[in-house]
Tab-separated table of C-alpha atoms in Angstrom:
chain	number	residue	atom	x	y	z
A	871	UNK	CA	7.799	-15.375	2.628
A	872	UNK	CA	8.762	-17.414	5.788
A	873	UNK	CA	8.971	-16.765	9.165
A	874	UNK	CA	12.876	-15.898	9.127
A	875	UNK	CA	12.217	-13.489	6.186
A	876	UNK	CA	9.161	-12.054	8.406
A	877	UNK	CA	11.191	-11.412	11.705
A	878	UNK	CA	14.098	-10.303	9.828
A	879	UNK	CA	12.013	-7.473	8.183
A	880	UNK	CA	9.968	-6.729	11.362
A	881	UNK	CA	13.175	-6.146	13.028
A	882	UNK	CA	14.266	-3.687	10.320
A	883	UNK	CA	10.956	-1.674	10.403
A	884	UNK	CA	10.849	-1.711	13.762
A	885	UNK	CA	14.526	0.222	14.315
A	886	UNK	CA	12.980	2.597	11.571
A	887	UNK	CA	10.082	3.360	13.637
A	888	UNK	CA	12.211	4.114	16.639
A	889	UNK	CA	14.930	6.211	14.205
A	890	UNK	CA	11.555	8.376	12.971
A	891	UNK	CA	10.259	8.720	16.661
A	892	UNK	CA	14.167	9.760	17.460
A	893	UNK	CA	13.492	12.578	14.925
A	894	UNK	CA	10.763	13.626	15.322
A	895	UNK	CA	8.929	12.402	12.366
A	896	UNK	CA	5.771	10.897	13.841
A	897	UNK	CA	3.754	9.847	10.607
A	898	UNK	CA	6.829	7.460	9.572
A	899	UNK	CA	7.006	6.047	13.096
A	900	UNK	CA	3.539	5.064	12.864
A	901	UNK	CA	4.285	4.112	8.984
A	902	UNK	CA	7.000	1.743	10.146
A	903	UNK	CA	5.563	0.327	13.447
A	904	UNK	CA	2.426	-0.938	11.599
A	905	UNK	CA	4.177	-2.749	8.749
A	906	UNK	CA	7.173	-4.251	11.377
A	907	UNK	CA	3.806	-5.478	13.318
A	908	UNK	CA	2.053	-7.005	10.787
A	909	UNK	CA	5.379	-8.753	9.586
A	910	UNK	CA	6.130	-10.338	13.130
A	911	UNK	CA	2.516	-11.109	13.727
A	912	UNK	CA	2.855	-13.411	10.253
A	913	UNK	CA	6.401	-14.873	11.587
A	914	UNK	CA	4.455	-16.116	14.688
A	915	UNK	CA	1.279	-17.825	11.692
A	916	UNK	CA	4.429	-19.040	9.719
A	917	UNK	CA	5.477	-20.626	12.833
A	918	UNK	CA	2.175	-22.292	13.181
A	919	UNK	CA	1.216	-23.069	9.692
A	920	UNK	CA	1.528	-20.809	6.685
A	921	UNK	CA	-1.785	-21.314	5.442
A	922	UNK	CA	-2.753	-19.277	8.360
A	923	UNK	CA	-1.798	-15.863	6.279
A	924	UNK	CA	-3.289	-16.715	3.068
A	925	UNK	CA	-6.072	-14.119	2.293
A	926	UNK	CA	-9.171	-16.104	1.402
A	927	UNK	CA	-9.683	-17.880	-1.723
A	928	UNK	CA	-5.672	-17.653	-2.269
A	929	UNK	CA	-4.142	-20.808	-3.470
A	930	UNK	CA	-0.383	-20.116	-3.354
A	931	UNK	CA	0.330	-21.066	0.038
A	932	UNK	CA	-1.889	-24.244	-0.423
A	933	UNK	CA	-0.301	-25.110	-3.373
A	934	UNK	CA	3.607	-25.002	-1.975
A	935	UNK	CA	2.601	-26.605	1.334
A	936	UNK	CA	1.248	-29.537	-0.266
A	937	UNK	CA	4.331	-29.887	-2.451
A	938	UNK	CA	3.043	-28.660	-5.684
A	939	UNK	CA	4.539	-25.312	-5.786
A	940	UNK	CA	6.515	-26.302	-8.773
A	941	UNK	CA	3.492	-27.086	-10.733
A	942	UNK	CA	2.416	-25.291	-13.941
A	943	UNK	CA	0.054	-22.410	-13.349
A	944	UNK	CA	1.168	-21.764	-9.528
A	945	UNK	CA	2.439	-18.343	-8.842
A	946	UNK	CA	5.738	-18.350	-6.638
A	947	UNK	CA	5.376	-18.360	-2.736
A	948	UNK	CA	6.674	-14.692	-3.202
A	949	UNK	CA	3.625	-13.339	-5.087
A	950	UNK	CA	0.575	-15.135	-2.489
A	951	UNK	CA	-1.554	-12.216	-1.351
A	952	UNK	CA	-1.714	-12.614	2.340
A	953	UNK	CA	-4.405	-11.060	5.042
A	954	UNK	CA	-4.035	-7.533	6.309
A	955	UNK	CA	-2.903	-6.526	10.282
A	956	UNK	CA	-6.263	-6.740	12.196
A	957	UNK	CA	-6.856	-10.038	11.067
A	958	UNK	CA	-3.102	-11.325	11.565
A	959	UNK	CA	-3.759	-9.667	15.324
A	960	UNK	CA	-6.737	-11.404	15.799
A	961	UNK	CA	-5.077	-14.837	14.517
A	962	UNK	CA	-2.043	-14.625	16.667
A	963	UNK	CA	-4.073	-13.841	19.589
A	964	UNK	CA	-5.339	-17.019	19.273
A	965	UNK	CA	-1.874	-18.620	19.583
A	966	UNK	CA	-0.800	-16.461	22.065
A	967	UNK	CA	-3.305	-18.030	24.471
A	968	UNK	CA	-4.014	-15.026	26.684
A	969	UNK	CA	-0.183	-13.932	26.555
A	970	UNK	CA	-1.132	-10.716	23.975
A	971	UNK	CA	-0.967	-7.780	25.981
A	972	UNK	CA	-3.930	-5.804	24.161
A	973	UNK	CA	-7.217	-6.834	23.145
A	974	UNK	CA	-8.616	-5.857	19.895
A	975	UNK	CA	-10.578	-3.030	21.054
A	976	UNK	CA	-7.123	-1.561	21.857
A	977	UNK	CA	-5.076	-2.911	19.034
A	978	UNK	CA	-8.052	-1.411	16.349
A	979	UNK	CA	-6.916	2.032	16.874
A	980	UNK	CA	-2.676	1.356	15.977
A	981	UNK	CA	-4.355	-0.374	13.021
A	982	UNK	CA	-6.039	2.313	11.839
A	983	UNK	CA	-3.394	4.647	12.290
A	984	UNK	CA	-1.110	2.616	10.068
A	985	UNK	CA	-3.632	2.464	7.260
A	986	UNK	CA	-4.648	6.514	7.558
A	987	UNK	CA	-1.120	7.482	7.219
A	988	UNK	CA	-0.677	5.574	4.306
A	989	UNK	CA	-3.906	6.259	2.514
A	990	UNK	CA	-4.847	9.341	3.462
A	991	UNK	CA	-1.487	11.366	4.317
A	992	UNK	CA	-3.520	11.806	7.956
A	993	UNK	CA	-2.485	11.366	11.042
A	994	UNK	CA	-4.089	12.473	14.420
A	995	UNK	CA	-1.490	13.814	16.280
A	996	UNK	CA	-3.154	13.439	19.851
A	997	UNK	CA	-3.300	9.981	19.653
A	998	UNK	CA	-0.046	8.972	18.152
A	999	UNK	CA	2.300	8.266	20.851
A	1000	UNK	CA	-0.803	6.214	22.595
A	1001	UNK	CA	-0.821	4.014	18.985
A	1002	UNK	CA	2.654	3.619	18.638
A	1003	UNK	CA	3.329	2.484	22.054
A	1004	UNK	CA	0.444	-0.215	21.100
A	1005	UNK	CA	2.367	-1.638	18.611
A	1006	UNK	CA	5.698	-1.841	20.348
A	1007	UNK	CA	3.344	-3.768	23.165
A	1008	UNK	CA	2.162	-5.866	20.590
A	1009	UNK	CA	5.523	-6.791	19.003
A	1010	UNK	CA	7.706	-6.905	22.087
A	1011	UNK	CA	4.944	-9.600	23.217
A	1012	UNK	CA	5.325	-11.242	19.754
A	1013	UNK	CA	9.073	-11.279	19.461
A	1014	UNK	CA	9.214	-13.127	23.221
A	1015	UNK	CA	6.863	-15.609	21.799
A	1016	UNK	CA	9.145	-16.647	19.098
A	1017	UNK	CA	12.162	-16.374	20.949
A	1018	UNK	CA	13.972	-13.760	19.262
A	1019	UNK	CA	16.869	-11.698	20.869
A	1020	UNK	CA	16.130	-8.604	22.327
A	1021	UNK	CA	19.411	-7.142	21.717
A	1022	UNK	CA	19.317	-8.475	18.093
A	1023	UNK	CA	15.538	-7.464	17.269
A	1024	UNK	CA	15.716	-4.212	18.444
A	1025	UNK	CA	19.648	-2.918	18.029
A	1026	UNK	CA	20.173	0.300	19.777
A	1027	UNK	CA	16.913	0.971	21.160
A	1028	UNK	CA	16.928	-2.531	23.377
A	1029	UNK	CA	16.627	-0.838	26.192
A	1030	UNK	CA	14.537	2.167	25.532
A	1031	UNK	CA	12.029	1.094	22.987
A	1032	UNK	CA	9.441	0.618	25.986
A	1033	UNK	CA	9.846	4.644	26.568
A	1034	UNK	CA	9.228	6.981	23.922
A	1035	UNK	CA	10.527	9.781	25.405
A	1036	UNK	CA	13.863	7.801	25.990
A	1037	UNK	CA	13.959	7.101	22.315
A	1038	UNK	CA	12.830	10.658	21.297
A	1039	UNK	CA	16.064	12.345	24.239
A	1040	UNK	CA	18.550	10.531	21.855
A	1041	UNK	CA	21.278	11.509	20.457
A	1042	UNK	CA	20.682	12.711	16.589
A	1043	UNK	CA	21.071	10.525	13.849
A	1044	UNK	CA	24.612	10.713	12.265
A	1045	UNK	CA	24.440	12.162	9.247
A	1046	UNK	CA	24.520	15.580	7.489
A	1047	UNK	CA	23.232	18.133	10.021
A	1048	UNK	CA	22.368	20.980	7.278
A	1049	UNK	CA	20.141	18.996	5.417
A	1050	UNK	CA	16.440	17.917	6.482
A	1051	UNK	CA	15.260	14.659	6.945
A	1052	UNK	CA	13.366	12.527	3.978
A	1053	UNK	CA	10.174	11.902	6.030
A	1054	UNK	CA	9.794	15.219	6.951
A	1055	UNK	CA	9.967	16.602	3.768
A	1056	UNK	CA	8.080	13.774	2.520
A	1057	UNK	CA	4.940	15.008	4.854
A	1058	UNK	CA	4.987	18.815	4.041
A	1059	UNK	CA	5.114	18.016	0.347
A	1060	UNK	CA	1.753	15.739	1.227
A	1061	UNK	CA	-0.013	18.077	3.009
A	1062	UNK	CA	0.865	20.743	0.162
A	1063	UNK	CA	-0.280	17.783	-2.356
A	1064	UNK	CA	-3.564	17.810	-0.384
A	1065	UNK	CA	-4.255	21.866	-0.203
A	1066	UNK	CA	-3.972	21.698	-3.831
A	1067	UNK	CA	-5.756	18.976	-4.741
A	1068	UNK	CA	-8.342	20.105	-2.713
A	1069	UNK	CA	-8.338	23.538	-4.348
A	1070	UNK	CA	-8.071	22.099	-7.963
A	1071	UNK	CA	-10.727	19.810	-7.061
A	1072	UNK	CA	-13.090	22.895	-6.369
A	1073	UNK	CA	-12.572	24.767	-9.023
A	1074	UNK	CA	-13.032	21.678	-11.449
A	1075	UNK	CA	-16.370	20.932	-9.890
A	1076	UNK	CA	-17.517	24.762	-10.370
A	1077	UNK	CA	-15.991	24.760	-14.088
A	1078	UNK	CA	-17.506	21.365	-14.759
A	1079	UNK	CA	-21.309	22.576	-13.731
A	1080	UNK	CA	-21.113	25.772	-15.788
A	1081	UNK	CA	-20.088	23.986	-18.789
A	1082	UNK	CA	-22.877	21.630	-17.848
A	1083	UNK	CA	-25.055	24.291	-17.998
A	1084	UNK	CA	-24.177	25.663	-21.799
A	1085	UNK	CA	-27.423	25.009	-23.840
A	1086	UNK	CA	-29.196	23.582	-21.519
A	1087	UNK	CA	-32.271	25.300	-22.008
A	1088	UNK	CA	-32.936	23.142	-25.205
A	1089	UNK	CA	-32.056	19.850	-24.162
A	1090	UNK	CA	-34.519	17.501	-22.107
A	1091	UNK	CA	-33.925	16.980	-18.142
A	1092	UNK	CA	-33.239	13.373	-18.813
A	1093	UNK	CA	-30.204	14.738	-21.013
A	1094	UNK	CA	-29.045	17.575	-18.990
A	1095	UNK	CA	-28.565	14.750	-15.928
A	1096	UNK	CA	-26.354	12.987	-18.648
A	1097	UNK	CA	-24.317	15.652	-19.545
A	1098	UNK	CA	-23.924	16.861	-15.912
A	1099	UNK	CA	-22.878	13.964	-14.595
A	1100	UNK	CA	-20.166	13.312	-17.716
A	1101	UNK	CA	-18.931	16.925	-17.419
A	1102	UNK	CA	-18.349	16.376	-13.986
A	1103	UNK	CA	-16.523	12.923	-14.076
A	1104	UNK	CA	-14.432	14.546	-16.297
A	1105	UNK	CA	-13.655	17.953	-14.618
A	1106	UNK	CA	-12.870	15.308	-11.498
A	1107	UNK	CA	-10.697	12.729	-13.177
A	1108	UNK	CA	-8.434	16.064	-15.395
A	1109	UNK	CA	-8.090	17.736	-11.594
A	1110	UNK	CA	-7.046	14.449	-10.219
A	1111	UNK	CA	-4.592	13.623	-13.151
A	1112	UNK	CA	-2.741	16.914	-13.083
A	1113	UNK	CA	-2.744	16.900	-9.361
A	1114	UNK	CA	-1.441	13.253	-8.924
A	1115	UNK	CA	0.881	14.276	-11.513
A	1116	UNK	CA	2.438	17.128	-9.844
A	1117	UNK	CA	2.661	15.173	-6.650
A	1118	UNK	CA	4.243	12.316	-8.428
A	1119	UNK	CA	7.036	14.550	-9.724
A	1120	UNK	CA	7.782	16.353	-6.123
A	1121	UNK	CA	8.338	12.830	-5.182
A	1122	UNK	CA	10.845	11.627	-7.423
A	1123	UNK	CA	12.601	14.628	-7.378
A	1124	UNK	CA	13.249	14.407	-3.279
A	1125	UNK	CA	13.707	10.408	-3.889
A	1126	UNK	CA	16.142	11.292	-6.257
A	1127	UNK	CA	17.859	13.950	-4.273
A	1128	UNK	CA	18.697	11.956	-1.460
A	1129	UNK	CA	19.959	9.270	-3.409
A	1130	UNK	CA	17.047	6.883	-3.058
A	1131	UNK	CA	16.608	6.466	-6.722
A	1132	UNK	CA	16.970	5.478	-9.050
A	1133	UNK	CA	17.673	2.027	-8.197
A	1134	UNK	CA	20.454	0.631	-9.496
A	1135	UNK	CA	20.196	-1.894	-12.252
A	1136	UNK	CA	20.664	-5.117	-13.342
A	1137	UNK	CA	17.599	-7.024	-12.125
A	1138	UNK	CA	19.145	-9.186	-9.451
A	1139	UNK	CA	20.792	-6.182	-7.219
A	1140	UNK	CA	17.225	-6.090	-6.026
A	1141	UNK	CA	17.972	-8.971	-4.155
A	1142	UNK	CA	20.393	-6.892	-2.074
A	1143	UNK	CA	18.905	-5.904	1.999
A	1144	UNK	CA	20.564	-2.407	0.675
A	1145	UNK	CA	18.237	-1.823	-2.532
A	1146	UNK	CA	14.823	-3.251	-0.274
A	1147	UNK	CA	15.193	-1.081	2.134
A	1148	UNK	CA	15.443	1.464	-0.543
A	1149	UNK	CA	12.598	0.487	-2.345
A	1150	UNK	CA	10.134	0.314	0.972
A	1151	UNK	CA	11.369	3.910	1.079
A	1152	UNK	CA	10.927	5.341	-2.185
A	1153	UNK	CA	7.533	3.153	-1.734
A	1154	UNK	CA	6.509	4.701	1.158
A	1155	UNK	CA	7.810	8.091	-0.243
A	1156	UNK	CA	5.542	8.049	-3.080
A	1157	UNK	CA	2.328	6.575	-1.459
A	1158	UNK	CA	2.511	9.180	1.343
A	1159	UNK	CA	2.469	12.142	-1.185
A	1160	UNK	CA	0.036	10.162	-3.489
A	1161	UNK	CA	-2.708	9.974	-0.793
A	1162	UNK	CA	-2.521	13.583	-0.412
A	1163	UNK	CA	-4.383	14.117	-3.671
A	1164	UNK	CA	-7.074	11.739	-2.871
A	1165	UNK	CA	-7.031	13.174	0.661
A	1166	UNK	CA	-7.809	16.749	-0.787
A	1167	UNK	CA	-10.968	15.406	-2.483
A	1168	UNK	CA	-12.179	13.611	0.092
A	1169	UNK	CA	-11.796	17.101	2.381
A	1170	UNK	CA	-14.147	18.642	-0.598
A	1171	UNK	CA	-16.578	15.767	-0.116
A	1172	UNK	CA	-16.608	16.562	3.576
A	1173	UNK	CA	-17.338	20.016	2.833
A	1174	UNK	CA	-20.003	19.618	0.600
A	1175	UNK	CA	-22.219	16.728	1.088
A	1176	UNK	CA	-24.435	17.580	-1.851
A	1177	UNK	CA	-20.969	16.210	-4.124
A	1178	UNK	CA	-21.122	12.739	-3.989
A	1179	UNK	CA	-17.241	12.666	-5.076
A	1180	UNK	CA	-16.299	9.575	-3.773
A	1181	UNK	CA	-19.440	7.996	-4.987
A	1182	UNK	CA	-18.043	9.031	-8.407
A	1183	UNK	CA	-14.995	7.359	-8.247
A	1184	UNK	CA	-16.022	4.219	-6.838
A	1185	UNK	CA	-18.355	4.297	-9.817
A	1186	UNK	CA	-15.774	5.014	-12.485
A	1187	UNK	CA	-13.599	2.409	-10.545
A	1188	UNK	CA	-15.966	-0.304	-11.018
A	1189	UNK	CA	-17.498	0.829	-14.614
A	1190	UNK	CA	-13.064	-0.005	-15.918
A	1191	UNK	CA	-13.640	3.867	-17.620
A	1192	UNK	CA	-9.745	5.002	-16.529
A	1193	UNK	CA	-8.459	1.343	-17.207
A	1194	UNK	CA	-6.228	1.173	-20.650
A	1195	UNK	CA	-6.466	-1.675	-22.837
A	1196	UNK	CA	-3.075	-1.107	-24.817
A	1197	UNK	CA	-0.492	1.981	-24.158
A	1198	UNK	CA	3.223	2.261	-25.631
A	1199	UNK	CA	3.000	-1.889	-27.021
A	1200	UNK	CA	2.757	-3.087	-23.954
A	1201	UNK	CA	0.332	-5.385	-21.993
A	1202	UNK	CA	-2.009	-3.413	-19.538
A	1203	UNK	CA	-3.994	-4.744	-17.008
A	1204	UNK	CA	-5.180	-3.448	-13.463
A	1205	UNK	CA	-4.227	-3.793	-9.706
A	1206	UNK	CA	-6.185	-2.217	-6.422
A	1207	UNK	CA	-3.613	1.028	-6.373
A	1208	UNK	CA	-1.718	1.064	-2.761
A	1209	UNK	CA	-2.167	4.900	-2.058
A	1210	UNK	CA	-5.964	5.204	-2.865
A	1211	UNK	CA	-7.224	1.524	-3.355
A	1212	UNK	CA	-8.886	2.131	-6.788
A	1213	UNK	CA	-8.024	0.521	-9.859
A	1214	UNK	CA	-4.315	1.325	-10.815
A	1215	UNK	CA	-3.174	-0.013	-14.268
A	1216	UNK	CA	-0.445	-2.285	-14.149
A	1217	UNK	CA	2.232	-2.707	-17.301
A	1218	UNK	CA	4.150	-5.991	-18.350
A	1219	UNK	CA	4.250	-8.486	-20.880
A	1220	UNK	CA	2.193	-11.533	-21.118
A	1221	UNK	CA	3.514	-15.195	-21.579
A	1222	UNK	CA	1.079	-18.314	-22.491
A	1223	UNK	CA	1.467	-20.781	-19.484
A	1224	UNK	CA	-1.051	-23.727	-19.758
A	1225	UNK	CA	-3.816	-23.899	-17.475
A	1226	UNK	CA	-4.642	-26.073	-15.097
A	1227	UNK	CA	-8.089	-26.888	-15.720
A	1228	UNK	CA	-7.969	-30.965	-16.802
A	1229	UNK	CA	-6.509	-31.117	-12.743
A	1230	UNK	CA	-9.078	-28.764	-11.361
A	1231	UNK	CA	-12.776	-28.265	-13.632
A	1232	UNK	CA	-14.440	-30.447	-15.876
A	1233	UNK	CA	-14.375	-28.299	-18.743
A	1234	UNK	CA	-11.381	-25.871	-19.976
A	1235	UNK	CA	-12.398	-21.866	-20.611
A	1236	UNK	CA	-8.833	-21.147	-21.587
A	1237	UNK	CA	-8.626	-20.811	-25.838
A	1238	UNK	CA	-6.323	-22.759	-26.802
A	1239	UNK	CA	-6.138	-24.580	-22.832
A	1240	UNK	CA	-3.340	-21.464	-21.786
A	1241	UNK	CA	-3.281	-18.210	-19.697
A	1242	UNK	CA	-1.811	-14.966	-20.100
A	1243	UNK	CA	0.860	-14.657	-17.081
A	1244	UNK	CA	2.115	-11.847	-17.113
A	1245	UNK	CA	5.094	-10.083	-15.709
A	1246	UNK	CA	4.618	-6.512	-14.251
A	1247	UNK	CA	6.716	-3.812	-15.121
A	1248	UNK	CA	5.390	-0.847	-13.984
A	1249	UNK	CA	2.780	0.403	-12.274
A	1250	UNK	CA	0.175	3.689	-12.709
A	1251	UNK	CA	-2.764	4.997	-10.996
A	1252	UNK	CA	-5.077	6.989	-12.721
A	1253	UNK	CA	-6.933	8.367	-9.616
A	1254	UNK	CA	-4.124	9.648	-7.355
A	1255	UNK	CA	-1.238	9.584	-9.701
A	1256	UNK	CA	0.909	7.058	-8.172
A	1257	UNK	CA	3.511	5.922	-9.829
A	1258	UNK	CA	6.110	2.596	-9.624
A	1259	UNK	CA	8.597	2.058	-12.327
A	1260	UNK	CA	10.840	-0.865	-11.677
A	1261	UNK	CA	10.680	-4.440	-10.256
A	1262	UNK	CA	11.915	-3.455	-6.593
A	1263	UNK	CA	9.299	-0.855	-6.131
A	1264	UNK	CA	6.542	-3.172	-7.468
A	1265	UNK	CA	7.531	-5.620	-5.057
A	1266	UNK	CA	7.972	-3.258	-1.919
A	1267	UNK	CA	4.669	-2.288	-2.676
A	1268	UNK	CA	3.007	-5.748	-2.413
A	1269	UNK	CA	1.611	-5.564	-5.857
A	1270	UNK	CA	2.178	-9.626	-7.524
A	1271	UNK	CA	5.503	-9.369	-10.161
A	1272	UNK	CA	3.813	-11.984	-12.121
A	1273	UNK	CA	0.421	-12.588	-12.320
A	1274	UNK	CA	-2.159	-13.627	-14.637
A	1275	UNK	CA	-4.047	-10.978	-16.588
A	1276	UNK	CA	-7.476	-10.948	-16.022
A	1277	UNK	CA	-9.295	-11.892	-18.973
A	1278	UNK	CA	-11.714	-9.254	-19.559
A	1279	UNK	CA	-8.405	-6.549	-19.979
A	1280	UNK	CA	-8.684	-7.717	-23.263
């Protein structure tokens, strides 16, 4: 996670915003632009001083740039969560010293485009060429800050990146011409992931308040508020399982039908450019149609105010309800979820490392002076259904490959 590694992947991103734009497929040419931004506005930090990405109360970066990233207890540079886009913008505008050709005001909107598309399978479809040309602004400005070679940066769209409508009067892709592109199928089959979940989502809440309503002439109103509210949170979470669950499986079946997975094995072929780039896709793939389910329930919530839905989950999310504490002999724990930002559980297994608290605390609260670090395997969301189930996908997806386990998971 250096600057070279940063520009190198902006670059990539970049060319696959322009190749989605070529095609047609807007929602993955905002998808692209946004993470290619944010990973040229961290080259430019790097440049500066790494510390500048580290997301508050991180120590990683501190740790390796004061030499001690070799020290017990220290996750790898690799694993460091970093800050999001706005505040990498805001950062590098500070470098920039009047050189960034859009304020924040301006640069807000591109931001929130990238995150919508991602989260919510939405994307507004008047204001996406304005966005995208945003972000081009924004890293064309970057990339002449640091230097880098037009012709190398941007390939074959050097010298129409700056026009859309060049890009989009482009020859066609090579490739087979009977056979649809991945992205496009990839946002019909989230939009159909939302119309369902939004109509399973309905009918749950309807089925949920009848059954709430068996018998309740004999119990007291404090009661009948308990059981309401349980019969609901259940009718929710089953609608939401089956739902993420169906989306989950249209999405390895088209990953798996244009060769995307599975991924090929052993462990170190994920070091290959080849098998990144297919994980960001199969990534991308899968958290596209994933935030269609949670997209359908927040169109119910929209429709009826008097369902506090997301209230619910953001309750169950914090209460740990959904969060496993031991499935199939492995290790469980939890990570925010990268589709719906609730509490996915994350699988792996656990190694004592010894802690580090003689260096940094006066007094040890690790039994035995160790922690649990554990190394993730997998990854599952109970909310939306999202599902990651190798090394290269958990890393595409930014979720830490080894990580210590909080405590209270046990």
């Amino acid at each position: 996670m250096n600057e070279k590694t940063f520009t190198e992947m902006a670059s990539r991103f970049l060319r696959a915003s322009m190749d989605s734009w070529r095609q047609g497929n807007h929602a993955f040419a905002v998808l692209h632009a946004g993470v290619g931004c944010e990973h040229i506005l961290k080259a430019l930090l790097c440049r500066h001083n790494p510390l500048l990405i580290a997301e508050k109360g991180d120590q990683s970066f501190r740790f390796h740039a004061v030499g001690h990233g070799d020290a017990n207890g220290v996750k790898p540079l690799s694993e460091a969560r970093t800050i999001g886009i706005f505040e990498a913008f805001k950062t590098a505008a500070v470098f920039m010293r009047g050189r960034m050709p859009v304020d924040e005001r301006t640069f807000r909107p591109f931001a929130d485009s990238r995150n919508s598309v991602a989260h919510s399978a939405y994307l507004d479809d008047m204001a996406v060429r304005t966005v995208v040309e945003t972000g081009v602004q924004v890293v064309e400005s970057v990339r002449a800050e640091l230097g880098l070679d037009p012709a190398d940066f941007w390939g074959e769209y050097a010298s129409v990146f700056p026009d859309l409508s060049q890009v989009a009067s482009m020859p066609a892709l090579a490739g087979p011409a009977d056979r649809p592109l991945i992205e496009a199928l990839a946002e019909q089959l989230a939009l159909a992931a939302r119309e369902r979940a939004r109509s399973a989502v309905s009918i749950a809440l309807r089925t949920g308040l009848v059954a709430a309503s068996w018998d309740s002439a004999t119990m007291s109103r404090e009661l009948q508020g308990d059981v309401t509210r349980t019969a609901l949170d259940a009718a929710l979470i089953t609608a939401l399982q089956i739902e993420g669950a169906r989306a989950g499986q249209a999405a390895d079946e088209l990953l798996a039908e244009y060769g995307v997975l599975p991924l090929p094995v052993p462990l170190a072929s994920h070091d290959d450019p080849g098998v990144m780039q297919r994980s960001h896709t199969a990534v991308s793939i899968k958290v596209m149609i994933a935030s269609g389910v949670i997209a359908g329930l927040v169109d119910v919530q929209n429709r009826d105010f008097g369902m506090p839905l997301v209230a619910v989950l953001n309750y169950l999310d914090r209460k740990g309800s959904l969060i496993n504490s031991r499935a199939s002999g492995d290790d469980v724990w939890w990570r925010d979820c990268p589709a719906c930002g609730y509490a996915g559980n994350v699988y792996g297994d656990l190694s004592p490392v010894p802690c580090r608290c003689d260096e940094w605390a006066q007094s040890c609260i690790h039994p035995g002076g160790v922690v649990d670090i554990g190394t993730v395997e997998s990854f599952s969301c109970p909310f939306c259904g999202l599902s990651l189930i190798n090394r290269g996908e958990i890393a595409a997806a930014g979720i830490e490959s080894r990580t210590e386990a909080p405590e209270e998971a046990w």
